[in-house]
Amino acid sequence: MTLTPPPFDPELAAVLEMIKDTLPPQLTMDEIEATRNGLAIQTLADMDLTLGGAFEVEDRIVPGPENAPEISLLICRPVAPATDGPLPVIYHVHGGGMVIGNNRVGVDAPLRWAKELGAVVVSVEYRLAPENPYPAPIDDVYAGLLWTADHAWEIGADAERIVIAGASAGGGLAAALALLLRDRKGPRPVGQLLMCPMLDDRNDTPSSHQMAGLGVWDRTANDTGWTALLGERRGGPDVSPYAAPARADDLTGLPPAFLDVGSAETFRDEVVAYATRLWQAGGVAELHVWPGGFHGFDGFAPQAALSQTAQAAQLTWLRRLLAE
């Protein structure tokens, strides 16, 4: 049976048309290196992380997992916070399909939130697949979180008010981090903000088939990312929930979650299913399915009306969470 894809929002469809040559829907293994070195990643080096002087910025090298390399944390602290005392932390995990990116990818969103809320941003660098398959990425993300909690006082932060956040692969790693912290009885984040998260290595939902060859990060690209992370285990019976959170049998005892996703993207159905299972487990979750949104639309087209609505919802949730 042919699955008809839902339409893109007209304003976003125009953006997709403009970026289709530089950001095609598909990604294969032999294209990973070129994509890593592409213009989109290179221009991140020129980003003003201070937001016009609002933040002081530091790259700090901290211990990595046991018997593994050190990791880099990008730490952005408000120069003139509105309140005295330790500030909340947004612990950010970047996207890139497990195979692309660095701790500057997508950090513009948490910086915007932090400017509004008076928070410290800590963005973690993690080893990329396929050179560093599972569990290297989540191990690095976990090590960075432990350092952040243990050394919060050094960066003017409150270890009791850490929100973990990420988009795409970063959203999947943030969800996995929440599971890992629960199971290892580590620091408990006050919330998890999962934007279009990459959750399920099986890649066999109706939305993954509907959007094949369309938008951003289609089913072929998703196969590439999961295969890079898991190798031959991808889609099989022995995949850890710390690699693919959709595999978790138990979603009880997790921090409150915000999840959002576009209606016209590969991850739609797995994100809706994950939110549903959080509710079924007695958890707290807020879910938004943005009509006509493609994968990562609010990052690629931040001025679009739908993007503005999505960004406002994220900020509203964070403000409410941190006020509790």
PDB file of C-alpha atoms in Angstrom:
ATOM      1  CA  MET A   1       0.000   0.000   0.000  1.00  0.00           C
ATOM      2  CA  THR A   2       1.294   3.460  -0.915  1.00  0.00           C
ATOM      3  CA  LEU A   3       1.370   5.866   2.005  1.00  0.00           C
ATOM      4  CA  THR A   4       0.535   9.451   1.073  1.00  0.00           C
ATOM      5  CA  PRO A   5       2.772  11.883   2.986  1.00  0.00           C
ATOM      6  CA  PRO A   6       1.172  14.750   4.895  1.00  0.00           C
ATOM      7  CA  PRO A   7       1.753  18.154   3.292  1.00  0.00           C
ATOM      8  CA  PHE A   8       4.462  20.521   4.392  1.00  0.00           C
ATOM      9  CA  ASP A   9       3.502  23.867   5.831  1.00  0.00           C
ATOM     10  CA  PRO A  10       3.621  26.223   2.778  1.00  0.00           C
ATOM     11  CA  GLU A  11       6.141  28.590   4.367  1.00  0.00           C
ATOM     12  CA  LEU A  12       8.386  25.666   5.325  1.00  0.00           C
ATOM     13  CA  ALA A  13       7.991  24.029   1.909  1.00  0.00           C
ATOM     14  CA  ALA A  14       9.540  27.144   0.380  1.00  0.00           C
ATOM     15  CA  VAL A  15      12.509  26.827   2.733  1.00  0.00           C
ATOM     16  CA  LEU A  16      12.931  23.147   1.842  1.00  0.00           C
ATOM     17  CA  GLU A  17      13.050  24.094  -1.818  1.00  0.00           C
ATOM     18  CA  MET A  18      15.879  26.543  -1.105  1.00  0.00           C
ATOM     19  CA  ILE A  19      17.993  24.118   0.923  1.00  0.00           C
ATOM     20  CA  LYS A  20      17.338  20.874  -0.977  1.00  0.00           C
ATOM     21  CA  ASP A  21      20.648  20.953  -2.853  1.00  0.00           C
ATOM     22  CA  THR A  22      22.793  21.578   0.223  1.00  0.00           C
ATOM     23  CA  LEU A  23      20.724  19.426   2.585  1.00  0.00           C
ATOM     24  CA  PRO A  24      19.182  16.494   0.693  1.00  0.00           C
ATOM     25  CA  PRO A  25      16.823  14.119   2.565  1.00  0.00           C
ATOM     26  CA  GLN A  26      19.112  11.121   2.262  1.00  0.00           C
ATOM     27  CA  LEU A  27      22.544  10.373   3.708  1.00  0.00           C
ATOM     28  CA  THR A  28      24.673   7.303   3.013  1.00  0.00           C
ATOM     29  CA  MET A  29      27.752   6.031   4.796  1.00  0.00           C
ATOM     30  CA  ASP A  30      30.086   7.260   2.081  1.00  0.00           C
ATOM     31  CA  GLU A  31      28.681  10.796   2.391  1.00  0.00           C
ATOM     32  CA  ILE A  32      29.309  11.199   6.129  1.00  0.00           C
ATOM     33  CA  GLU A  33      32.822  12.636   5.872  1.00  0.00           C
ATOM     34  CA  ALA A  34      31.893  15.210   3.237  1.00  0.00           C
ATOM     35  CA  THR A  35      28.865  16.271   5.253  1.00  0.00           C
ATOM     36  CA  ARG A  36      30.989  16.709   8.364  1.00  0.00           C
ATOM     37  CA  ASN A  37      33.245  19.063   6.437  1.00  0.00           C
ATOM     38  CA  GLY A  38      30.403  20.911   4.710  1.00  0.00           C
ATOM     39  CA  LEU A  39      29.647  24.598   4.907  1.00  0.00           C
ATOM     40  CA  ALA A  40      26.846  24.182   7.449  1.00  0.00           C
ATOM     41  CA  ILE A  41      29.214  22.791  10.097  1.00  0.00           C
ATOM     42  CA  GLN A  42      32.086  25.109   9.237  1.00  0.00           C
ATOM     43  CA  THR A  43      29.991  28.247   9.686  1.00  0.00           C
ATOM     44  CA  LEU A  44      29.287  27.294  13.301  1.00  0.00           C
ATOM     45  CA  ALA A  45      32.807  28.404  14.163  1.00  0.00           C
ATOM     46  CA  ASP A  46      31.747  31.977  13.384  1.00  0.00           C
ATOM     47  CA  MET A  47      28.638  31.948  15.597  1.00  0.00           C
ATOM     48  CA  ASP A  48      28.519  34.643  18.275  1.00  0.00           C
ATOM     49  CA  LEU A  49      28.040  32.448  21.316  1.00  0.00           C
ATOM     50  CA  THR A  50      28.013  35.490  23.602  1.00  0.00           C
ATOM     51  CA  LEU A  51      24.751  36.724  22.021  1.00  0.00           C
ATOM     52  CA  GLY A  52      26.129  40.224  21.835  1.00  0.00           C
ATOM     53  CA  GLY A  53      27.927  40.045  25.157  1.00  0.00           C
ATOM     54  CA  ALA A  54      25.157  38.450  27.222  1.00  0.00           C
ATOM     55  CA  PHE A  55      27.241  35.326  27.952  1.00  0.00           C
ATOM     56  CA  GLU A  56      30.820  34.572  28.836  1.00  0.00           C
ATOM     57  CA  VAL A  57      31.976  31.509  26.931  1.00  0.00           C
ATOM     58  CA  GLU A  58      34.460  28.819  27.901  1.00  0.00           C
ATOM     59  CA  ASP A  59      35.568  25.545  26.341  1.00  0.00           C
ATOM     60  CA  ARG A  60      36.537  23.262  29.193  1.00  0.00           C
ATOM     61  CA  ILE A  61      38.183  19.854  28.905  1.00  0.00           C
ATOM     62  CA  VAL A  62      36.918  17.445  31.574  1.00  0.00           C
ATOM     63  CA  PRO A  63      37.412  13.737  32.306  1.00  0.00           C
ATOM     64  CA  GLY A  64      35.577  11.390  29.988  1.00  0.00           C
ATOM     65  CA  PRO A  65      34.308   7.889  30.744  1.00  0.00           C
ATOM     66  CA  GLU A  66      36.657   5.455  32.435  1.00  0.00           C
ATOM     67  CA  ASN A  67      39.485   4.398  30.075  1.00  0.00           C
ATOM     68  CA  ALA A  68      38.209   6.807  27.403  1.00  0.00           C
ATOM     69  CA  PRO A  69      39.379  10.202  26.124  1.00  0.00           C
ATOM     70  CA  GLU A  70      38.583  13.487  27.818  1.00  0.00           C
ATOM     71  CA  ILE A  71      35.572  15.401  26.571  1.00  0.00           C
ATOM     72  CA  SER A  72      34.949  19.054  25.770  1.00  0.00           C
ATOM     73  CA  LEU A  73      32.167  21.047  27.386  1.00  0.00           C
ATOM     74  CA  LEU A  74      31.059  24.381  25.952  1.00  0.00           C
ATOM     75  CA  ILE A  75      30.013  26.457  28.970  1.00  0.00           C
ATOM     76  CA  CYS A  76      28.062  29.694  28.497  1.00  0.00           C
ATOM     77  CA  ARG A  77      27.332  31.728  31.637  1.00  0.00           C
ATOM     78  CA  PRO A  78      25.177  34.867  31.835  1.00  0.00           C
ATOM     79  CA  VAL A  79      27.343  37.937  32.351  1.00  0.00           C
ATOM     80  CA  ALA A  80      24.705  39.805  34.380  1.00  0.00           C
ATOM     81  CA  PRO A  81      22.067  37.387  35.699  1.00  0.00           C
ATOM     82  CA  ALA A  82      18.898  38.954  37.022  1.00  0.00           C
ATOM     83  CA  THR A  83      19.038  36.950  40.255  1.00  0.00           C
ATOM     84  CA  ASP A  84      21.747  36.200  42.779  1.00  0.00           C
ATOM     85  CA  GLY A  85      22.809  32.678  43.649  1.00  0.00           C
ATOM     86  CA  PRO A  86      23.242  29.494  41.624  1.00  0.00           C
ATOM     87  CA  LEU A  87      21.536  29.423  38.242  1.00  0.00           C
ATOM     88  CA  PRO A  88      19.639  26.590  36.543  1.00  0.00           C
ATOM     89  CA  VAL A  89      21.494  24.591  33.910  1.00  0.00           C
ATOM     90  CA  ILE A  90      20.454  23.629  30.414  1.00  0.00           C
ATOM     91  CA  TYR A  91      22.596  20.594  29.597  1.00  0.00           C
ATOM     92  CA  HIS A  92      22.547  20.417  25.815  1.00  0.00           C
ATOM     93  CA  VAL A  93      23.258  17.411  23.575  1.00  0.00           C
ATOM     94  CA  HIS A  94      23.756  18.264  19.908  1.00  0.00           C
ATOM     95  CA  GLY A  95      22.087  16.617  16.936  1.00  0.00           C
ATOM     96  CA  GLY A  96      23.568  15.174  13.760  1.00  0.00           C
ATOM     97  CA  GLY A  97      22.228  11.648  13.393  1.00  0.00           C
ATOM     98  CA  MET A  98      24.942  10.216  15.691  1.00  0.00           C
ATOM     99  CA  VAL A  99      27.483  10.799  12.893  1.00  0.00           C
ATOM    100  CA  ILE A 100      27.842  14.573  12.412  1.00  0.00           C
ATOM    101  CA  GLY A 101      28.263  17.693  14.508  1.00  0.00           C
ATOM    102  CA  ASN A 102      29.909  19.195  17.555  1.00  0.00           C
ATOM    103  CA  ASN A 103      28.850  20.957  20.722  1.00  0.00           C
ATOM    104  CA  ARG A 104      28.055  24.150  18.828  1.00  0.00           C
ATOM    105  CA  VAL A 105      25.396  22.522  16.632  1.00  0.00           C
ATOM    106  CA  GLY A 106      21.956  23.672  17.725  1.00  0.00           C
ATOM    107  CA  VAL A 107      23.264  25.564  20.756  1.00  0.00           C
ATOM    108  CA  ASP A 108      21.564  28.743  19.564  1.00  0.00           C
ATOM    109  CA  ALA A 109      18.234  27.422  20.890  1.00  0.00           C
ATOM    110  CA  PRO A 110      19.393  26.765  24.486  1.00  0.00           C
ATOM    111  CA  LEU A 111      21.235  30.090  24.458  1.00  0.00           C
ATOM    112  CA  ARG A 112      17.977  31.858  23.577  1.00  0.00           C
ATOM    113  CA  TRP A 113      16.203  30.057  26.407  1.00  0.00           C
ATOM    114  CA  ALA A 114      19.030  30.786  28.839  1.00  0.00           C
ATOM    115  CA  LYS A 115      19.015  34.481  27.982  1.00  0.00           C
ATOM    116  CA  GLU A 116      15.298  34.656  28.796  1.00  0.00           C
ATOM    117  CA  LEU A 117      15.449  32.478  31.906  1.00  0.00           C
ATOM    118  CA  GLY A 118      18.817  33.351  33.414  1.00  0.00           C
ATOM    119  CA  ALA A 119      20.434  29.942  33.006  1.00  0.00           C
ATOM    120  CA  VAL A 120      23.845  28.443  32.330  1.00  0.00           C
ATOM    121  CA  VAL A 121      24.228  26.413  29.133  1.00  0.00           C
ATOM    122  CA  VAL A 122      26.536  23.408  29.100  1.00  0.00           C
ATOM    123  CA  SER A 123      26.830  21.746  25.677  1.00  0.00           C
ATOM    124  CA  VAL A 124      28.648  18.423  25.545  1.00  0.00           C
ATOM    125  CA  GLU A 125      30.936  17.130  22.815  1.00  0.00           C
ATOM    126  CA  TYR A 126      30.619  13.379  22.270  1.00  0.00           C
ATOM    127  CA  ARG A 127      32.423  10.878  20.069  1.00  0.00           C
ATOM    128  CA  LEU A 128      30.714  10.224  16.758  1.00  0.00           C
ATOM    129  CA  ALA A 129      29.832   6.968  15.021  1.00  0.00           C
ATOM    130  CA  PRO A 130      30.811   4.963  13.023  1.00  0.00           C
ATOM    131  CA  GLU A 131      34.368   5.475  14.316  1.00  0.00           C
ATOM    132  CA  ASN A 132      32.996   5.372  17.865  1.00  0.00           C
ATOM    133  CA  PRO A 133      29.906   3.130  17.975  1.00  0.00           C
ATOM    134  CA  TYR A 134      27.583   2.575  20.929  1.00  0.00           C
ATOM    135  CA  PRO A 135      28.154   3.032  23.833  1.00  0.00           C
ATOM    136  CA  ALA A 136      30.756   5.763  23.207  1.00  0.00           C
ATOM    137  CA  PRO A 137      28.303   8.646  22.519  1.00  0.00           C
ATOM    138  CA  ILE A 138      26.026   8.039  25.512  1.00  0.00           C
ATOM    139  CA  ASP A 139      29.017   7.316  27.763  1.00  0.00           C
ATOM    140  CA  ASP A 140      30.450  10.736  26.899  1.00  0.00           C
ATOM    141  CA  VAL A 141      27.094  12.459  27.426  1.00  0.00           C
ATOM    142  CA  TYR A 142      26.736  10.728  30.811  1.00  0.00           C
ATOM    143  CA  ALA A 143      30.280  11.683  31.874  1.00  0.00           C
ATOM    144  CA  GLY A 144      29.640  15.306  30.951  1.00  0.00           C
ATOM    145  CA  LEU A 145      26.450  15.399  32.986  1.00  0.00           C
ATOM    146  CA  LEU A 146      28.197  13.939  36.041  1.00  0.00           C
ATOM    147  CA  TRP A 147      30.937  16.562  35.787  1.00  0.00           C
ATOM    148  CA  THR A 148      28.338  19.321  35.440  1.00  0.00           C
ATOM    149  CA  ALA A 149      26.458  18.145  38.531  1.00  0.00           C
ATOM    150  CA  ASP A 150      29.621  17.604  40.580  1.00  0.00           C
ATOM    151  CA  HIS A 151      31.190  20.955  39.614  1.00  0.00           C
ATOM    152  CA  ALA A 152      28.069  23.103  39.329  1.00  0.00           C
ATOM    153  CA  TRP A 153      29.366  25.529  41.951  1.00  0.00           C
ATOM    154  CA  GLU A 154      32.418  26.254  39.764  1.00  0.00           C
ATOM    155  CA  ILE A 155      30.225  27.598  36.968  1.00  0.00           C
ATOM    156  CA  GLY A 156      27.693  29.390  39.140  1.00  0.00           C
ATOM    157  CA  ALA A 157      25.073  26.703  38.608  1.00  0.00           C
ATOM    158  CA  ASP A 158      22.587  24.768  40.699  1.00  0.00           C
ATOM    159  CA  ALA A 159      23.116  20.999  40.561  1.00  0.00           C
ATOM    160  CA  GLU A 160      19.514  20.497  41.679  1.00  0.00           C
ATOM    161  CA  ARG A 161      18.090  22.338  38.654  1.00  0.00           C
ATOM    162  CA  ILE A 162      19.518  20.697  35.551  1.00  0.00           C
ATOM    163  CA  VAL A 163      17.359  20.323  32.456  1.00  0.00           C
ATOM    164  CA  ILE A 164      18.661  17.946  29.789  1.00  0.00           C
ATOM    165  CA  ALA A 165      17.842  18.961  26.228  1.00  0.00           C
ATOM    166  CA  GLY A 166      18.600  17.993  22.662  1.00  0.00           C
ATOM    167  CA  ALA A 167      17.275  17.817  19.122  1.00  0.00           C
ATOM    168  CA  SER A 168      17.281  14.832  16.758  1.00  0.00           C
ATOM    169  CA  ALA A 169      20.162  12.529  17.768  1.00  0.00           C
ATOM    170  CA  GLY A 170      20.713  14.860  20.718  1.00  0.00           C
ATOM    171  CA  GLY A 171      17.100  14.375  21.763  1.00  0.00           C
ATOM    172  CA  GLY A 172      17.543  10.615  21.607  1.00  0.00           C
ATOM    173  CA  LEU A 173      20.734  10.824  23.649  1.00  0.00           C
ATOM    174  CA  ALA A 174      19.002  13.091  26.182  1.00  0.00           C
ATOM    175  CA  ALA A 175      16.192  10.536  26.539  1.00  0.00           C
ATOM    176  CA  ALA A 176      18.779   7.773  26.941  1.00  0.00           C
ATOM    177  CA  LEU A 177      20.599   9.889  29.525  1.00  0.00           C
ATOM    178  CA  ALA A 178      17.397  10.217  31.559  1.00  0.00           C
ATOM    179  CA  LEU A 179      17.046   6.420  31.555  1.00  0.00           C
ATOM    180  CA  LEU A 180      20.696   5.905  32.485  1.00  0.00           C
ATOM    181  CA  LEU A 181      20.598   8.415  35.339  1.00  0.00           C
ATOM    182  CA  ARG A 182      17.461   6.764  36.714  1.00  0.00           C
ATOM    183  CA  ASP A 183      18.926   3.279  36.522  1.00  0.00           C
ATOM    184  CA  ARG A 184      22.340   4.231  37.954  1.00  0.00           C
ATOM    185  CA  LYS A 185      20.741   6.419  40.610  1.00  0.00           C
ATOM    186  CA  GLY A 186      22.700   9.420  39.405  1.00  0.00           C
ATOM    187  CA  PRO A 187      21.734  13.079  39.594  1.00  0.00           C
ATOM    188  CA  ARG A 188      18.076  13.592  38.734  1.00  0.00           C
ATOM    189  CA  PRO A 189      17.364  16.226  36.096  1.00  0.00           C
ATOM    190  CA  VAL A 190      14.294  18.366  36.720  1.00  0.00           C
ATOM    191  CA  GLY A 191      13.147  17.827  33.134  1.00  0.00           C
ATOM    192  CA  GLN A 192      13.981  16.498  29.680  1.00  0.00           C
ATOM    193  CA  LEU A 193      13.337  18.591  26.569  1.00  0.00           C
ATOM    194  CA  LEU A 194      13.307  16.291  23.524  1.00  0.00           C
ATOM    195  CA  MET A 195      12.987  18.061  20.182  1.00  0.00           C
ATOM    196  CA  CYS A 196      12.273  15.760  17.219  1.00  0.00           C
ATOM    197  CA  PRO A 197      14.215  13.047  19.067  1.00  0.00           C
ATOM    198  CA  MET A 198      15.814  10.040  17.344  1.00  0.00           C
ATOM    199  CA  LEU A 199      14.469   7.195  19.501  1.00  0.00           C
ATOM    200  CA  ASP A 200      13.934   3.955  17.570  1.00  0.00           C
ATOM    201  CA  ASP A 201      16.552   2.038  15.581  1.00  0.00           C
ATOM    202  CA  ARG A 202      13.900  -0.161  13.968  1.00  0.00           C
ATOM    203  CA  ASN A 203      12.945   2.684  11.603  1.00  0.00           C
ATOM    204  CA  ASP A 204       9.751   0.958  10.500  1.00  0.00           C
ATOM    205  CA  THR A 205       6.888   3.270  11.461  1.00  0.00           C
ATOM    206  CA  PRO A 206       4.304   4.526   8.972  1.00  0.00           C
ATOM    207  CA  SER A 207       5.838   8.000   9.131  1.00  0.00           C
ATOM    208  CA  SER A 208       9.296   6.650   8.260  1.00  0.00           C
ATOM    209  CA  HIS A 209       7.816   5.066   5.121  1.00  0.00           C
ATOM    210  CA  GLN A 210       5.605   8.060   4.293  1.00  0.00           C
ATOM    211  CA  MET A 211       8.505  10.504   4.272  1.00  0.00           C
ATOM    212  CA  ALA A 212      11.032   8.391   2.328  1.00  0.00           C
ATOM    213  CA  GLY A 213      12.946  10.702   0.017  1.00  0.00           C
ATOM    214  CA  LEU A 214      11.255  13.824   1.392  1.00  0.00           C
ATOM    215  CA  GLY A 215      12.115  16.662   3.735  1.00  0.00           C
ATOM    216  CA  VAL A 216      15.161  16.402   5.984  1.00  0.00           C
ATOM    217  CA  TRP A 217      16.599  13.118   7.343  1.00  0.00           C
ATOM    218  CA  ASP A 218      14.526  10.456   5.632  1.00  0.00           C
ATOM    219  CA  ARG A 219      14.415   6.702   6.171  1.00  0.00           C
ATOM    220  CA  THR A 220      17.672   6.101   4.265  1.00  0.00           C
ATOM    221  CA  ALA A 221      19.519   8.690   6.348  1.00  0.00           C
ATOM    222  CA  ASN A 222      18.040   7.177   9.507  1.00  0.00           C
ATOM    223  CA  ASP A 223      19.257   3.708   8.532  1.00  0.00           C
ATOM    224  CA  THR A 224      22.699   5.221   7.994  1.00  0.00           C
ATOM    225  CA  GLY A 225      22.782   6.846  11.413  1.00  0.00           C
ATOM    226  CA  TRP A 226      21.561   3.812  13.314  1.00  0.00           C
ATOM    227  CA  THR A 227      23.826   1.426  11.399  1.00  0.00           C
ATOM    228  CA  ALA A 228      26.806   3.659  12.158  1.00  0.00           C
ATOM    229  CA  LEU A 229      25.928   3.528  15.860  1.00  0.00           C
ATOM    230  CA  LEU A 230      24.917  -0.130  16.179  1.00  0.00           C
ATOM    231  CA  GLY A 231      26.324  -2.029  13.195  1.00  0.00           C
ATOM    232  CA  GLU A 232      24.651  -5.363  12.546  1.00  0.00           C
ATOM    233  CA  ARG A 233      22.655  -5.098  15.767  1.00  0.00           C
ATOM    234  CA  ARG A 234      20.452  -2.341  14.299  1.00  0.00           C
ATOM    235  CA  GLY A 235      16.825  -3.455  14.212  1.00  0.00           C
ATOM    236  CA  GLY A 236      17.637  -6.749  15.935  1.00  0.00           C
ATOM    237  CA  PRO A 237      16.527  -8.152  19.278  1.00  0.00           C
ATOM    238  CA  ASP A 238      19.494  -7.072  21.404  1.00  0.00           C
ATOM    239  CA  VAL A 239      19.540  -3.270  21.249  1.00  0.00           C
ATOM    240  CA  SER A 240      19.993  -1.439  24.537  1.00  0.00           C
ATOM    241  CA  PRO A 241      17.507   1.262  25.576  1.00  0.00           C
ATOM    242  CA  TYR A 242      20.555   3.423  26.306  1.00  0.00           C
ATOM    243  CA  ALA A 243      21.195   3.323  22.547  1.00  0.00           C
ATOM    244  CA  ALA A 244      17.561   3.495  21.374  1.00  0.00           C
ATOM    245  CA  PRO A 245      15.217   4.699  24.154  1.00  0.00           C
ATOM    246  CA  ALA A 246      12.144   3.337  22.363  1.00  0.00           C
ATOM    247  CA  ARG A 247      13.470  -0.114  23.327  1.00  0.00           C
ATOM    248  CA  ALA A 248      13.028   0.586  27.058  1.00  0.00           C
ATOM    249  CA  ASP A 249      10.526  -1.730  28.755  1.00  0.00           C
ATOM    250  CA  ASP A 250      10.142   0.555  31.768  1.00  0.00           C
ATOM    251  CA  LEU A 251       9.493   4.295  31.429  1.00  0.00           C
ATOM    252  CA  THR A 252       8.523   4.871  35.043  1.00  0.00           C
ATOM    253  CA  GLY A 253      10.346   7.285  37.321  1.00  0.00           C
ATOM    254  CA  LEU A 254      11.602   9.633  34.604  1.00  0.00           C
ATOM    255  CA  PRO A 255      11.742  13.446  34.784  1.00  0.00           C
ATOM    256  CA  PRO A 256       8.914  15.464  33.246  1.00  0.00           C
ATOM    257  CA  ALA A 257       9.274  15.567  29.481  1.00  0.00           C
ATOM    258  CA  PHE A 258       8.579  17.984  26.662  1.00  0.00           C
ATOM    259  CA  LEU A 259       8.491  16.328  23.245  1.00  0.00           C
ATOM    260  CA  ASP A 260       7.867  17.934  19.908  1.00  0.00           C
ATOM    261  CA  VAL A 261       8.000  16.754  16.311  1.00  0.00           C
ATOM    262  CA  GLY A 262       6.721  17.739  12.876  1.00  0.00           C
ATOM    263  CA  SER A 263       3.761  15.971  11.298  1.00  0.00           C
ATOM    264  CA  ALA A 264       5.747  15.633   8.054  1.00  0.00           C
ATOM    265  CA  GLU A 265       8.892  13.913   9.270  1.00  0.00           C
ATOM    266  CA  THR A 266      10.399  10.479   9.779  1.00  0.00           C
ATOM    267  CA  PHE A 267      10.314  10.575  13.585  1.00  0.00           C
ATOM    268  CA  ARG A 268       6.664  11.586  14.035  1.00  0.00           C
ATOM    269  CA  ASP A 269       5.220   8.213  15.000  1.00  0.00           C
ATOM    270  CA  GLU A 270       8.055   7.086  17.275  1.00  0.00           C
ATOM    271  CA  VAL A 271       7.885  10.380  19.200  1.00  0.00           C
ATOM    272  CA  VAL A 272       4.111  10.148  19.607  1.00  0.00           C
ATOM    273  CA  ALA A 273       4.486   6.535  20.756  1.00  0.00           C
ATOM    274  CA  TYR A 274       7.171   7.474  23.302  1.00  0.00           C
ATOM    275  CA  ALA A 275       5.040  10.255  24.772  1.00  0.00           C
ATOM    276  CA  THR A 276       2.089   7.876  24.965  1.00  0.00           C
ATOM    277  CA  ARG A 277       4.170   5.302  26.814  1.00  0.00           C
ATOM    278  CA  LEU A 278       5.399   7.954  29.258  1.00  0.00           C
ATOM    279  CA  TRP A 279       1.766   8.731  30.106  1.00  0.00           C
ATOM    280  CA  GLN A 280       0.928   5.037  30.350  1.00  0.00           C
ATOM    281  CA  ALA A 281       3.805   4.660  32.827  1.00  0.00           C
ATOM    282  CA  GLY A 282       2.326   7.397  35.015  1.00  0.00           C
ATOM    283  CA  GLY A 283       4.782  10.033  33.847  1.00  0.00           C
ATOM    284  CA  VAL A 284       4.433  13.701  33.002  1.00  0.00           C
ATOM    285  CA  ALA A 285       4.848  14.644  29.349  1.00  0.00           C
ATOM    286  CA  GLU A 286       3.827  17.490  27.076  1.00  0.00           C
ATOM    287  CA  LEU A 287       3.629  16.574  23.381  1.00  0.00           C
ATOM    288  CA  HIS A 288       3.394  18.866  20.356  1.00  0.00           C
ATOM    289  CA  VAL A 289       3.011  17.620  16.777  1.00  0.00           C
ATOM    290  CA  TRP A 290       3.543  20.663  14.594  1.00  0.00           C
ATOM    291  CA  PRO A 291       1.350  20.514  11.464  1.00  0.00           C
ATOM    292  CA  GLY A 292       3.408  20.504   8.286  1.00  0.00           C
ATOM    293  CA  GLY A 293       6.730  20.625  10.079  1.00  0.00           C
ATOM    294  CA  PHE A 294       9.728  18.838   8.580  1.00  0.00           C
ATOM    295  CA  HIS A 295      12.580  17.456  10.690  1.00  0.00           C
ATOM    296  CA  GLY A 296      14.295  20.267  12.602  1.00  0.00           C
ATOM    297  CA  PHE A 297      12.199  22.938  10.902  1.00  0.00           C
ATOM    298  CA  ASP A 298      12.507  25.441  13.745  1.00  0.00           C
ATOM    299  CA  GLY A 299      16.291  25.340  13.455  1.00  0.00           C
ATOM    300  CA  PHE A 300      16.458  25.518   9.660  1.00  0.00           C
ATOM    301  CA  ALA A 301      13.692  28.138   9.344  1.00  0.00           C
ATOM    302  CA  PRO A 302      13.632  29.971  12.689  1.00  0.00           C
ATOM    303  CA  GLN A 303      11.697  32.972  11.379  1.00  0.00           C
ATOM    304  CA  ALA A 304       8.795  30.929   9.970  1.00  0.00           C
ATOM    305  CA  ALA A 305       5.486  31.361  11.789  1.00  0.00           C
ATOM    306  CA  LEU A 306       5.309  27.690  12.794  1.00  0.00           C
ATOM    307  CA  SER A 307       8.894  27.832  14.092  1.00  0.00           C
ATOM    308  CA  GLN A 308       8.075  30.868  16.203  1.00  0.00           C
ATOM    309  CA  THR A 309       5.117  29.025  17.713  1.00  0.00           C
ATOM    310  CA  ALA A 310       7.258  25.956  18.458  1.00  0.00           C
ATOM    311  CA  GLN A 311      10.016  28.040  20.033  1.00  0.00           C
ATOM    312  CA  ALA A 312       7.488  29.846  22.225  1.00  0.00           C
ATOM    313  CA  ALA A 313       6.068  26.525  23.448  1.00  0.00           C
ATOM    314  CA  GLN A 314       9.544  25.252  24.372  1.00  0.00           C
ATOM    315  CA  LEU A 315      10.325  28.418  26.324  1.00  0.00           C
ATOM    316  CA  THR A 316       6.959  28.411  28.078  1.00  0.00           C
ATOM    317  CA  TRP A 317       7.470  24.817  29.226  1.00  0.00           C
ATOM    318  CA  LEU A 318      10.966  25.589  30.518  1.00  0.00           C
ATOM    319  CA  ARG A 319       9.810  28.701  32.347  1.00  0.00           C
ATOM    320  CA  ARG A 320       7.022  26.775  34.057  1.00  0.00           C
ATOM    321  CA  LEU A 321       9.349  23.864  34.902  1.00  0.00           C
ATOM    322  CA  LEU A 322      12.029  26.052  36.457  1.00  0.00           C
ATOM    323  CA  ALA A 323       9.486  28.065  38.429  1.00  0.00           C
ATOM    324  CA  GLU A 324       8.281  24.989  40.301  1.00  0.00           C
TER     325      GLU A 324
END
